[in-house]
Amino acid sequence: MNTNSSLPLGTIIGNCKIQETLGQGGGGISYLAFDQSLERAVVIKEHYPMGLCHRAESGAEVSPTDKKLYAQSLATFCKEARLLAQLNHPNIVRVYDIFEGAGTAYLVMEYINGVNLRDFMQQDSTDFTAASHTLTQLLHTLHYLHGNSVLHRDIKPGNIIIRNNGVPVIIDFGSAHIGTANHTLTPVGSPGYAAPEQFSPHGRVGAWSDLYALAQCFLHLLTTQQKKKAPHQFIKTLHKAAAPAIENRYKTADEWLQSLPSGHAQRTFSLFFFAGTAIIATILGLLIFIIRPAESSPAQQPPLQQQPDAQPATPQPPPEQAKKTVTPVTSPQATPSAIPFCTPLRPLVPKESGMQLTKDGIITTIK
């Protein structure tokens, strides 16, 4: 993909050489690059807000058209990059570095080798079990994000990459909202996936908005064969999460997880557990039967009546299976990069904002 505003191929940014333009959005341009120091492929996101800057005809230098708005956009870009660097989850793209140069800033991220969710769901080898497992992993990931007061706001098939080992990874946090610094949010989102409230400047955006988009992804992408094998309850949860009215949706990822039907893997585990317990009990009984007559032999130990009777081992009933719960992972404290115009983001939801995102994902004002 080539755009007039993209960096020319072969441009060296930091230690990275630009190899390909991956895409351009309202806030920046993404590139596939090669880190020449560490000898690995990376993805670089360049801060390049459309309408607020332009690039020289030759070279990489970026010049603002509105210095004040550009400076605000740059500060937001750095703030979001720092937050993403603090997140630590196997299903979230990793940040390697952030640095300034050529009049703007660059975010260096992990390159995910895999396919997007759309291509993954349409593969012949992807059955309902794999699709269901993918949804479950993504719900755990959103639970973690929302627990750290982060709204992605652009969940769509192209922003979910499935690694070659089947692990889904959420990428592109360019539209993410950190905490609840404003009463209103700038309308963002991808039509067909984003919740209706995201297109209104006064819409009540929250965790339920990301859940709506995720549900739309699976409603659009489930193949006919996958739907035939899907339990009715599974499809029902998708429609509930994608309900037009906010009050009819799940408010948190954990609430949706609790509504999903138990999977085949869980039932299989239970069968093996009880079968294994029965086998162990049988073996113990046989061992006791064999050992006790040997102990009663006159040539061995004193008569059996002089010893306390051996009590046969009684197998204990299997413990009740605990309900599946989701525990948010605490993100590690990362040392911010030394960039003059960026400040560390601590805490994740600034107290001075006057707003907070409650545990159930509702935006409220701190009184």
C-alpha positions as a Markdown table, in Angstrom:
| # | Residue | x | y | z |
|---|---|---|---|---|
| 1 | Met | 0.0 | 0.0 | 0.0 |
| 2 | Asn | 1.3 | 3.4 | -0.9 |
| 3 | Thr | 0.1 | 6.8 | 0.1 |
| 4 | Asn | 1.3 | 10.3 | -0.8 |
| 5 | Ser | 2.1 | 11.1 | 2.9 |
| 6 | Ser | 3.9 | 7.8 | 3.7 |
| 7 | Leu | 7.6 | 7.6 | 4.3 |
| 8 | Pro | 9.5 | 6.4 | 1.2 |
| 9 | Leu | 10.5 | 2.7 | 1.3 |
| 10 | Gly | 14.1 | 2.3 | 2.6 |
| 11 | Thr | 13.8 | 5.3 | 4.9 |
| 12 | Ile | 15.8 | 4.8 | 8.2 |
| 13 | Ile | 13.9 | 5.8 | 11.3 |
| 14 | Gly | 15.9 | 5.2 | 14.5 |
| 15 | Asn | 17.4 | 1.7 | 14.0 |
| 16 | Cys | 14.6 | 0.6 | 11.7 |
| 17 | Lys | 14.4 | 0.5 | 7.9 |
| 18 | Ile | 10.9 | 1.0 | 6.4 |
| 19 | Gln | 9.9 | -1.9 | 4.2 |
| 20 | Glu | 6.2 | -1.4 | 3.5 |
| 21 | Thr | 3.3 | 0.9 | 4.3 |
| 22 | Leu | 0.6 | -1.2 | 6.1 |
| 23 | Gly | -2.1 | 1.4 | 6.4 |
| 24 | Gln | -3.1 | 4.9 | 7.3 |
| 25 | Gly | -5.8 | 6.2 | 9.7 |
| 26 | Gly | -6.9 | 9.5 | 11.0 |
| 27 | Gly | -4.1 | 9.6 | 13.6 |
| 28 | Gly | -1.1 | 8.0 | 12.0 |
| 29 | Ile | 0.5 | 5.7 | 9.5 |
| 30 | Ser | 1.7 | 2.1 | 10.2 |
| 31 | Tyr | 4.7 | 0.5 | 8.5 |
| 32 | Leu | 6.4 | -2.9 | 8.4 |
| 33 | Ala | 10.0 | -2.3 | 9.2 |
| 34 | Phe | 13.2 | -4.2 | 10.0 |
| 35 | Asp | 15.1 | -3.4 | 13.2 |
| 36 | Gln | 18.7 | -3.5 | 12.0 |
| 37 | Ser | 20.1 | -3.7 | 15.6 |
| 38 | Leu | 18.1 | -6.6 | 16.9 |
| 39 | Glu | 17.5 | -8.1 | 13.4 |
| 40 | Arg | 13.8 | -8.6 | 13.7 |
| 41 | Ala | 10.6 | -7.5 | 11.9 |
| 42 | Val | 8.7 | -4.8 | 13.7 |
| 43 | Val | 5.7 | -2.6 | 13.1 |
| 44 | Ile | 6.2 | 1.2 | 13.4 |
| 45 | Lys | 3.3 | 3.6 | 14.0 |
| 46 | Glu | 4.1 | 7.2 | 13.0 |
| 47 | His | 2.2 | 10.1 | 14.6 |
| 48 | Tyr | 0.7 | 11.8 | 11.5 |
| 49 | Pro | -2.8 | 13.3 | 12.2 |
| 50 | Met | -4.5 | 14.0 | 8.9 |
| 51 | Gly | -5.3 | 17.7 | 8.4 |
| 52 | Leu | -2.9 | 18.8 | 11.1 |
| 53 | Cys | 0.4 | 18.3 | 9.4 |
| 54 | His | 2.1 | 17.6 | 6.1 |
| 55 | Arg | 5.4 | 16.0 | 4.9 |
| 56 | Ala | 8.0 | 17.7 | 2.8 |
| 57 | Glu | 8.0 | 16.5 | -0.8 |
| 58 | Ser | 11.4 | 14.9 | -0.3 |
| 59 | Gly | 12.5 | 13.5 | 3.1 |
| 60 | Ala | 10.7 | 12.4 | 6.2 |
| 61 | Glu | 10.3 | 15.7 | 8.1 |
| 62 | Val | 6.7 | 16.4 | 9.3 |
| 63 | Ser | 5.5 | 20.0 | 9.7 |
| 64 | Pro | 2.4 | 21.0 | 11.6 |
| 65 | Thr | -0.3 | 23.1 | 9.9 |
| 66 | Asp | -1.8 | 24.1 | 13.3 |
| 67 | Lys | 0.9 | 24.1 | 15.9 |
| 68 | Lys | -1.4 | 24.2 | 18.9 |
| 69 | Leu | -3.6 | 21.3 | 17.8 |
| 70 | Tyr | -0.7 | 19.3 | 16.5 |
| 71 | Ala | 1.1 | 19.6 | 19.9 |
| 72 | Gln | -2.0 | 18.4 | 21.7 |
| 73 | Ser | -2.3 | 15.5 | 19.3 |
| 74 | Leu | 1.3 | 14.6 | 19.8 |
| 75 | Ala | 1.0 | 14.6 | 23.6 |
| 76 | Thr | -2.1 | 12.3 | 23.3 |
| 77 | Phe | -0.2 | 10.0 | 21.0 |
| 78 | Cys | 2.7 | 9.7 | 23.5 |
| 79 | Lys | 0.4 | 9.3 | 26.5 |
| 80 | Glu | -1.4 | 6.4 | 24.8 |
| 81 | Ala | 1.8 | 4.8 | 23.8 |
| 82 | Arg | 3.1 | 4.9 | 27.4 |
| 83 | Leu | -0.1 | 3.3 | 28.6 |
| 84 | Leu | 0.2 | 0.5 | 26.0 |
| 85 | Ala | 3.8 | -0.1 | 27.1 |
| 86 | Gln | 2.6 | -0.7 | 30.7 |
| 87 | Leu | 0.0 | -3.3 | 29.7 |
| 88 | Asn | 1.2 | -6.9 | 30.0 |
| 89 | His | -1.0 | -9.5 | 28.5 |
| 90 | Pro | -0.3 | -12.3 | 26.0 |
| 91 | Asn | -3.3 | -11.2 | 23.9 |
| 92 | Ile | -2.2 | -7.6 | 23.5 |
| 93 | Val | 0.5 | -6.4 | 21.1 |
| 94 | Arg | 3.7 | -5.5 | 22.8 |
| 95 | Val | 5.5 | -2.1 | 22.7 |
| 96 | Tyr | 9.2 | -2.1 | 22.2 |
| 97 | Asp | 10.1 | 1.6 | 22.0 |
| 98 | Ile | 8.9 | 5.1 | 21.4 |
| 99 | Phe | 11.0 | 7.9 | 20.2 |
| 100 | Glu | 10.9 | 11.3 | 18.5 |
| 101 | Gly | 12.3 | 12.4 | 15.2 |
| 102 | Ala | 11.6 | 14.2 | 11.9 |
| 103 | Gly | 9.2 | 16.5 | 13.7 |
| 104 | Thr | 6.9 | 13.8 | 15.1 |
| 105 | Ala | 7.0 | 10.6 | 17.2 |
| 106 | Tyr | 7.2 | 6.9 | 16.4 |
| 107 | Leu | 5.9 | 3.8 | 18.3 |
| 108 | Val | 7.8 | 0.5 | 17.7 |
| 109 | Met | 5.7 | -2.6 | 18.3 |
| 110 | Glu | 5.8 | -6.3 | 18.0 |
| 111 | Tyr | 5.2 | -7.8 | 14.5 |
| 112 | Ile | 2.5 | -10.5 | 14.8 |
| 113 | Asn | 2.9 | -13.3 | 12.3 |
| 114 | Gly | -0.6 | -14.6 | 11.6 |
| 115 | Val | -3.9 | -13.9 | 9.9 |
| 116 | Asn | -6.7 | -11.5 | 10.9 |
| 117 | Leu | -9.9 | -12.7 | 12.5 |
| 118 | Arg | -11.8 | -12.7 | 9.2 |
| 119 | Asp | -9.4 | -14.9 | 7.4 |
| 120 | Phe | -9.0 | -17.2 | 10.4 |
| 121 | Met | -12.8 | -17.8 | 10.7 |
| 122 | Gln | -13.2 | -18.6 | 7.1 |
| 123 | Gln | -10.5 | -21.3 | 7.1 |
| 124 | Asp | -11.8 | -24.8 | 6.5 |
| 125 | Ser | -9.9 | -26.0 | 9.6 |
| 126 | Thr | -11.6 | -23.5 | 11.9 |
| 127 | Asp | -14.5 | -25.3 | 13.5 |
| 128 | Phe | -16.9 | -24.0 | 16.1 |
| 129 | Thr | -14.8 | -25.2 | 19.0 |
| 130 | Ala | -11.8 | -23.1 | 17.8 |
| 131 | Ala | -14.1 | -20.1 | 17.2 |
| 132 | Ser | -15.6 | -20.4 | 20.7 |
| 133 | His | -12.1 | -20.6 | 22.2 |
| 134 | Thr | -11.0 | -17.5 | 20.4 |
| 135 | Leu | -14.0 | -15.5 | 21.6 |
| 136 | Thr | -13.3 | -16.7 | 25.2 |
| 137 | Gln | -9.7 | -15.5 | 25.0 |
| 138 | Leu | -10.7 | -12.1 | 23.6 |
| 139 | Leu | -13.3 | -11.6 | 26.4 |
| 140 | His | -10.5 | -12.3 | 29.0 |
| 141 | Thr | -8.4 | -9.7 | 27.2 |
| 142 | Leu | -11.1 | -7.1 | 27.2 |
| 143 | His | -11.8 | -7.8 | 30.9 |
| 144 | Tyr | -8.1 | -7.0 | 31.5 |
| 145 | Leu | -8.2 | -3.8 | 29.4 |
| 146 | His | -11.4 | -2.5 | 31.0 |
| 147 | Gly | -10.0 | -3.4 | 34.4 |
| 148 | Asn | -7.1 | -1.0 | 33.6 |
| 149 | Ser | -9.6 | 1.7 | 32.4 |
| 150 | Val | -8.8 | 1.3 | 28.7 |
| 151 | Leu | -11.5 | 1.3 | 26.1 |
| 152 | His | -10.2 | 0.1 | 22.7 |
| 153 | Arg | -13.1 | 1.6 | 20.7 |
| 154 | Asp | -12.1 | 0.0 | 17.4 |
| 155 | Ile | -12.6 | -3.8 | 17.8 |
| 156 | Lys | -12.9 | -5.3 | 14.3 |
| 157 | Pro | -11.6 | -8.3 | 12.4 |
| 158 | Gly | -8.6 | -6.4 | 11.0 |
| 159 | Asn | -7.5 | -5.4 | 14.5 |
| 160 | Ile | -7.5 | -9.0 | 15.8 |
| 161 | Ile | -4.6 | -11.1 | 14.6 |
| 162 | Ile | -4.5 | -14.8 | 15.2 |
| 163 | Arg | -1.0 | -16.1 | 15.6 |
| 164 | Asn | 0.1 | -19.3 | 13.9 |
| 165 | Asn | -0.4 | -21.1 | 17.2 |
| 166 | Gly | -4.0 | -20.0 | 17.4 |
| 167 | Val | -3.6 | -17.3 | 20.0 |
| 168 | Pro | -5.5 | -14.1 | 19.2 |
| 169 | Val | -3.8 | -10.7 | 19.7 |
| 170 | Ile | -5.6 | -7.3 | 19.8 |
| 171 | Ile | -3.6 | -4.6 | 17.9 |
| 172 | Asp | -4.0 | -0.9 | 16.9 |
| 173 | Phe | -4.8 | 1.2 | 19.9 |
| 174 | Gly | -4.9 | 4.4 | 18.0 |
| 175 | Ser | -8.6 | 5.0 | 18.9 |
| 176 | Ala | -8.2 | 3.8 | 22.5 |
| 177 | His | -9.5 | 6.0 | 25.3 |
| 178 | Ile | -7.6 | 6.0 | 28.6 |
| 179 | Gly | -9.7 | 6.5 | 31.7 |
| 180 | Thr | -12.6 | 9.0 | 31.5 |
| 181 | Ala | -10.9 | 12.4 | 31.2 |
| 182 | Asn | -13.8 | 13.9 | 29.3 |
| 183 | His | -17.6 | 13.9 | 29.7 |
| 184 | Thr | -17.9 | 13.4 | 25.9 |
| 185 | Leu | -15.7 | 11.4 | 23.5 |
| 186 | Thr | -14.7 | 12.2 | 19.9 |
| 187 | Pro | -16.8 | 10.0 | 17.6 |
| 188 | Val | -14.7 | 7.1 | 16.4 |
| 189 | Gly | -15.1 | 3.5 | 15.2 |
| 190 | Ser | -15.5 | 1.4 | 12.2 |
| 191 | Pro | -19.0 | 1.3 | 10.7 |
| 192 | Gly | -20.6 | -2.2 | 10.9 |
| 193 | Tyr | -18.8 | -3.0 | 14.1 |
| 194 | Ala | -18.7 | 0.0 | 16.4 |
| 195 | Ala | -21.6 | 0.6 | 18.8 |
| 196 | Pro | -24.1 | 3.3 | 17.9 |
| 197 | Glu | -23.1 | 5.4 | 20.9 |
| 198 | Gln | -19.6 | 5.8 | 19.5 |
| 199 | Phe | -20.8 | 7.9 | 16.7 |
| 200 | Ser | -22.5 | 10.4 | 19.0 |
| 201 | Pro | -20.4 | 13.1 | 20.8 |
| 202 | His | -22.6 | 12.6 | 23.8 |
| 203 | Gly | -23.0 | 8.9 | 23.6 |
| 204 | Arg | -22.5 | 6.8 | 26.8 |
| 205 | Val | -19.4 | 4.9 | 25.7 |
| 206 | Gly | -18.1 | 2.2 | 28.1 |
| 207 | Ala | -17.0 | -1.5 | 28.3 |
| 208 | Trp | -20.3 | -2.5 | 26.7 |
| 209 | Ser | -19.2 | -0.6 | 23.5 |
| 210 | Asp | -16.2 | -2.9 | 23.0 |
| 211 | Leu | -18.3 | -5.9 | 23.7 |
| 212 | Tyr | -20.9 | -4.8 | 21.1 |
| 213 | Ala | -18.1 | -4.6 | 18.5 |
| 214 | Leu | -16.7 | -8.0 | 19.4 |
| 215 | Ala | -20.2 | -9.6 | 19.2 |
| 216 | Gln | -20.7 | -8.0 | 15.7 |
| 217 | Cys | -17.4 | -9.5 | 14.6 |
| 218 | Phe | -18.5 | -13.1 | 15.4 |
| 219 | Leu | -22.1 | -12.6 | 14.2 |
| 220 | His | -20.7 | -11.4 | 10.8 |
| 221 | Leu | -18.0 | -14.1 | 10.5 |
| 222 | Leu | -19.4 | -17.3 | 11.9 |
| 223 | Thr | -19.8 | -19.6 | 8.9 |
| 224 | Thr | -22.9 | -21.7 | 8.3 |
| 225 | Gln | -21.1 | -24.9 | 9.4 |
| 226 | Gln | -19.9 | -23.2 | 12.6 |
| 227 | Lys | -23.4 | -21.9 | 13.4 |
| 228 | Lys | -24.8 | -25.4 | 13.0 |
| 229 | Lys | -22.5 | -26.8 | 15.7 |
| 230 | Ala | -22.9 | -23.8 | 18.0 |
| 231 | Pro | -25.2 | -24.2 | 21.0 |
| 232 | His | -28.3 | -22.0 | 21.1 |
| 233 | Gln | -27.0 | -20.3 | 24.3 |
| 234 | Phe | -23.8 | -19.3 | 22.5 |
| 235 | Ile | -25.6 | -17.5 | 19.7 |
| 236 | Lys | -28.0 | -16.0 | 22.2 |
| 237 | Thr | -25.1 | -14.4 | 24.1 |
| 238 | Leu | -23.8 | -12.8 | 20.8 |
| 239 | His | -27.2 | -11.2 | 20.1 |
| 240 | Lys | -27.4 | -9.9 | 23.7 |
| 241 | Ala | -23.9 | -8.3 | 23.5 |
| 242 | Ala | -24.9 | -6.7 | 20.2 |
| 243 | Ala | -28.3 | -5.4 | 21.3 |
| 244 | Pro | -28.9 | -1.8 | 20.0 |
| 245 | Ala | -29.9 | -0.5 | 23.4 |
| 246 | Ile | -27.1 | -0.3 | 26.0 |
| 247 | Glu | -29.4 | -1.4 | 28.9 |
| 248 | Asn | -30.0 | -4.7 | 27.1 |
| 249 | Arg | -26.4 | -5.6 | 26.7 |
| 250 | Tyr | -23.8 | -7.2 | 28.9 |
| 251 | Lys | -22.1 | -4.4 | 30.9 |
| 252 | Thr | -18.8 | -6.3 | 31.5 |
| 253 | Ala | -16.7 | -9.0 | 29.8 |
| 254 | Asp | -17.0 | -11.1 | 32.9 |
| 255 | Glu | -20.8 | -11.0 | 32.8 |
| 256 | Trp | -20.7 | -12.3 | 29.2 |
| 257 | Leu | -18.2 | -15.0 | 30.1 |
| 258 | Gln | -20.4 | -16.3 | 32.9 |
| 259 | Ser | -23.3 | -16.6 | 30.3 |
| 260 | Leu | -21.4 | -18.7 | 27.9 |
| 261 | Pro | -22.3 | -22.4 | 27.8 |
| 262 | Ser | -19.8 | -24.9 | 29.3 |
| 263 | Gly | -17.5 | -26.2 | 26.6 |
| 264 | His | -16.9 | -29.7 | 25.5 |
| 265 | Ala | -13.4 | -29.5 | 27.0 |
| 266 | Gln | -14.8 | -28.8 | 30.5 |
| 267 | Arg | -17.2 | -31.8 | 30.3 |
| 268 | Thr | -14.4 | -34.0 | 29.1 |
| 269 | Phe | -12.3 | -33.0 | 32.0 |
| 270 | Ser | -15.0 | -33.9 | 34.4 |
| 271 | Leu | -15.5 | -37.3 | 32.9 |
| 272 | Phe | -11.8 | -38.0 | 33.1 |
| 273 | Phe | -11.6 | -36.7 | 36.7 |
| 274 | Phe | -14.4 | -39.0 | 38.0 |
| 275 | Ala | -13.1 | -42.0 | 35.9 |
| 276 | Gly | -9.6 | -41.4 | 37.2 |
| 277 | Thr | -10.8 | -41.2 | 40.8 |
| 278 | Ala | -12.7 | -44.6 | 40.4 |
| 279 | Ile | -9.6 | -46.3 | 38.9 |
| 280 | Ile | -7.3 | -45.0 | 41.7 |
| 281 | Ala | -9.8 | -46.2 | 44.3 |
| 282 | Thr | -9.9 | -49.7 | 42.7 |
| 283 | Ile | -6.1 | -50.0 | 42.7 |
| 284 | Leu | -5.9 | -49.0 | 46.4 |
| 285 | Gly | -8.5 | -51.6 | 47.3 |
| 286 | Leu | -6.6 | -54.3 | 45.5 |
| 287 | Leu | -3.3 | -53.3 | 47.1 |
| 288 | Ile | -4.9 | -53.5 | 50.6 |
| 289 | Phe | -6.4 | -56.9 | 49.8 |
| 290 | Ile | -3.0 | -58.3 | 48.7 |
| 291 | Ile | -0.9 | -56.8 | 51.5 |
| 292 | Arg | -3.2 | -57.7 | 54.5 |
| 293 | Pro | -3.0 | -61.6 | 54.1 |
| 294 | Ala | 0.8 | -61.3 | 53.9 |
| 295 | Glu | 0.9 | -59.4 | 57.2 |
| 296 | Ser | -1.1 | -62.2 | 58.9 |
| 297 | Ser | 1.4 | -65.0 | 58.1 |
| 298 | Pro | 3.0 | -66.6 | 61.2 |
| 299 | Ala | 6.5 | -66.3 | 59.8 |
| 300 | Gln | 6.2 | -62.6 | 59.6 |
| 301 | Gln | 4.9 | -59.9 | 62.0 |
| 302 | Pro | 3.1 | -60.6 | 65.3 |
| 303 | Pro | -0.5 | -61.9 | 65.0 |
| 304 | Leu | -3.0 | -59.5 | 63.4 |
| 305 | Gln | -5.0 | -59.2 | 66.6 |
| 306 | Gln | -2.0 | -57.5 | 68.3 |
| 307 | Gln | -2.0 | -54.8 | 65.7 |
| 308 | Pro | -4.6 | -52.2 | 64.9 |
| 309 | Asp | -6.7 | -53.2 | 62.0 |
| 310 | Ala | -5.7 | -51.6 | 58.7 |
| 311 | Gln | -8.4 | -49.3 | 57.5 |
| 312 | Pro | -9.1 | -49.5 | 53.8 |
| 313 | Ala | -8.5 | -46.3 | 52.0 |
| 314 | Thr | -11.8 | -44.5 | 51.1 |
| 315 | Pro | -11.6 | -42.4 | 48.0 |
| 316 | Gln | -12.5 | -38.9 | 48.7 |
| 317 | Pro | -15.3 | -37.3 | 46.5 |
| 318 | Pro | -14.0 | -34.9 | 43.9 |
| 319 | Pro | -14.0 | -31.3 | 45.0 |
| 320 | Glu | -16.8 | -29.2 | 43.6 |
| 321 | Gln | -15.6 | -27.5 | 40.4 |
| 322 | Ala | -15.2 | -23.9 | 41.1 |
| 323 | Lys | -17.1 | -21.4 | 39.0 |
| 324 | Lys | -14.9 | -19.9 | 36.4 |
| 325 | Thr | -13.9 | -16.4 | 37.4 |
| 326 | Val | -11.7 | -13.9 | 35.7 |
| 327 | Thr | -9.0 | -12.1 | 37.6 |
| 328 | Pro | -7.6 | -9.0 | 36.0 |
| 329 | Val | -3.8 | -9.0 | 35.6 |
| 330 | Thr | -2.0 | -6.2 | 37.2 |
| 331 | Ser | 0.1 | -4.4 | 34.6 |
| 332 | Pro | 3.8 | -4.0 | 35.6 |
| 333 | Gln | 5.3 | -0.6 | 36.2 |
| 334 | Ala | 7.3 | 0.2 | 33.1 |
| 335 | Thr | 10.1 | 2.8 | 32.9 |
| 336 | Pro | 9.0 | 5.4 | 30.4 |
| 337 | Ser | 11.3 | 6.4 | 27.5 |
| 338 | Ala | 13.0 | 9.7 | 27.8 |
| 339 | Ile | 11.0 | 11.9 | 25.5 |
| 340 | Pro | 10.9 | 15.6 | 26.4 |
| 341 | Phe | 7.4 | 16.2 | 25.4 |
| 342 | Cys | 5.9 | 13.1 | 26.9 |
| 343 | Thr | 5.2 | 12.6 | 30.6 |
| 344 | Pro | 4.7 | 9.2 | 32.4 |
| 345 | Leu | 1.2 | 8.0 | 32.7 |
| 346 | Arg | 0.6 | 7.2 | 36.4 |
| 347 | Pro | -2.0 | 6.3 | 37.5 |
| 348 | Leu | -3.9 | 4.9 | 34.6 |
| 349 | Val | -6.9 | 7.0 | 35.4 |
| 350 | Pro | -5.7 | 10.4 | 36.5 |
| 351 | Lys | -7.5 | 11.5 | 39.7 |
| 352 | Glu | -7.5 | 15.1 | 38.6 |
| 353 | Ser | -9.7 | 14.2 | 35.6 |
| 354 | Gly | -12.7 | 14.1 | 37.9 |
| 355 | Met | -13.9 | 11.0 | 36.2 |
| 356 | Gln | -13.5 | 7.2 | 36.8 |
| 357 | Leu | -14.4 | 4.0 | 35.1 |
| 358 | Thr | -16.1 | 1.7 | 37.7 |
| 359 | Lys | -15.6 | -2.0 | 37.9 |
| 360 | Asp | -18.8 | -2.6 | 35.9 |
| 361 | Gly | -17.5 | -0.4 | 33.1 |
| 362 | Ile | -19.8 | 2.6 | 33.8 |
| 363 | Ile | -18.4 | 6.1 | 33.4 |
| 364 | Thr | -19.1 | 8.2 | 36.5 |
| 365 | Thr | -18.1 | 11.5 | 38.0 |
| 366 | Ile | -16.1 | 11.5 | 41.2 |
| 367 | Lys | -17.9 | 13.7 | 43.8 |
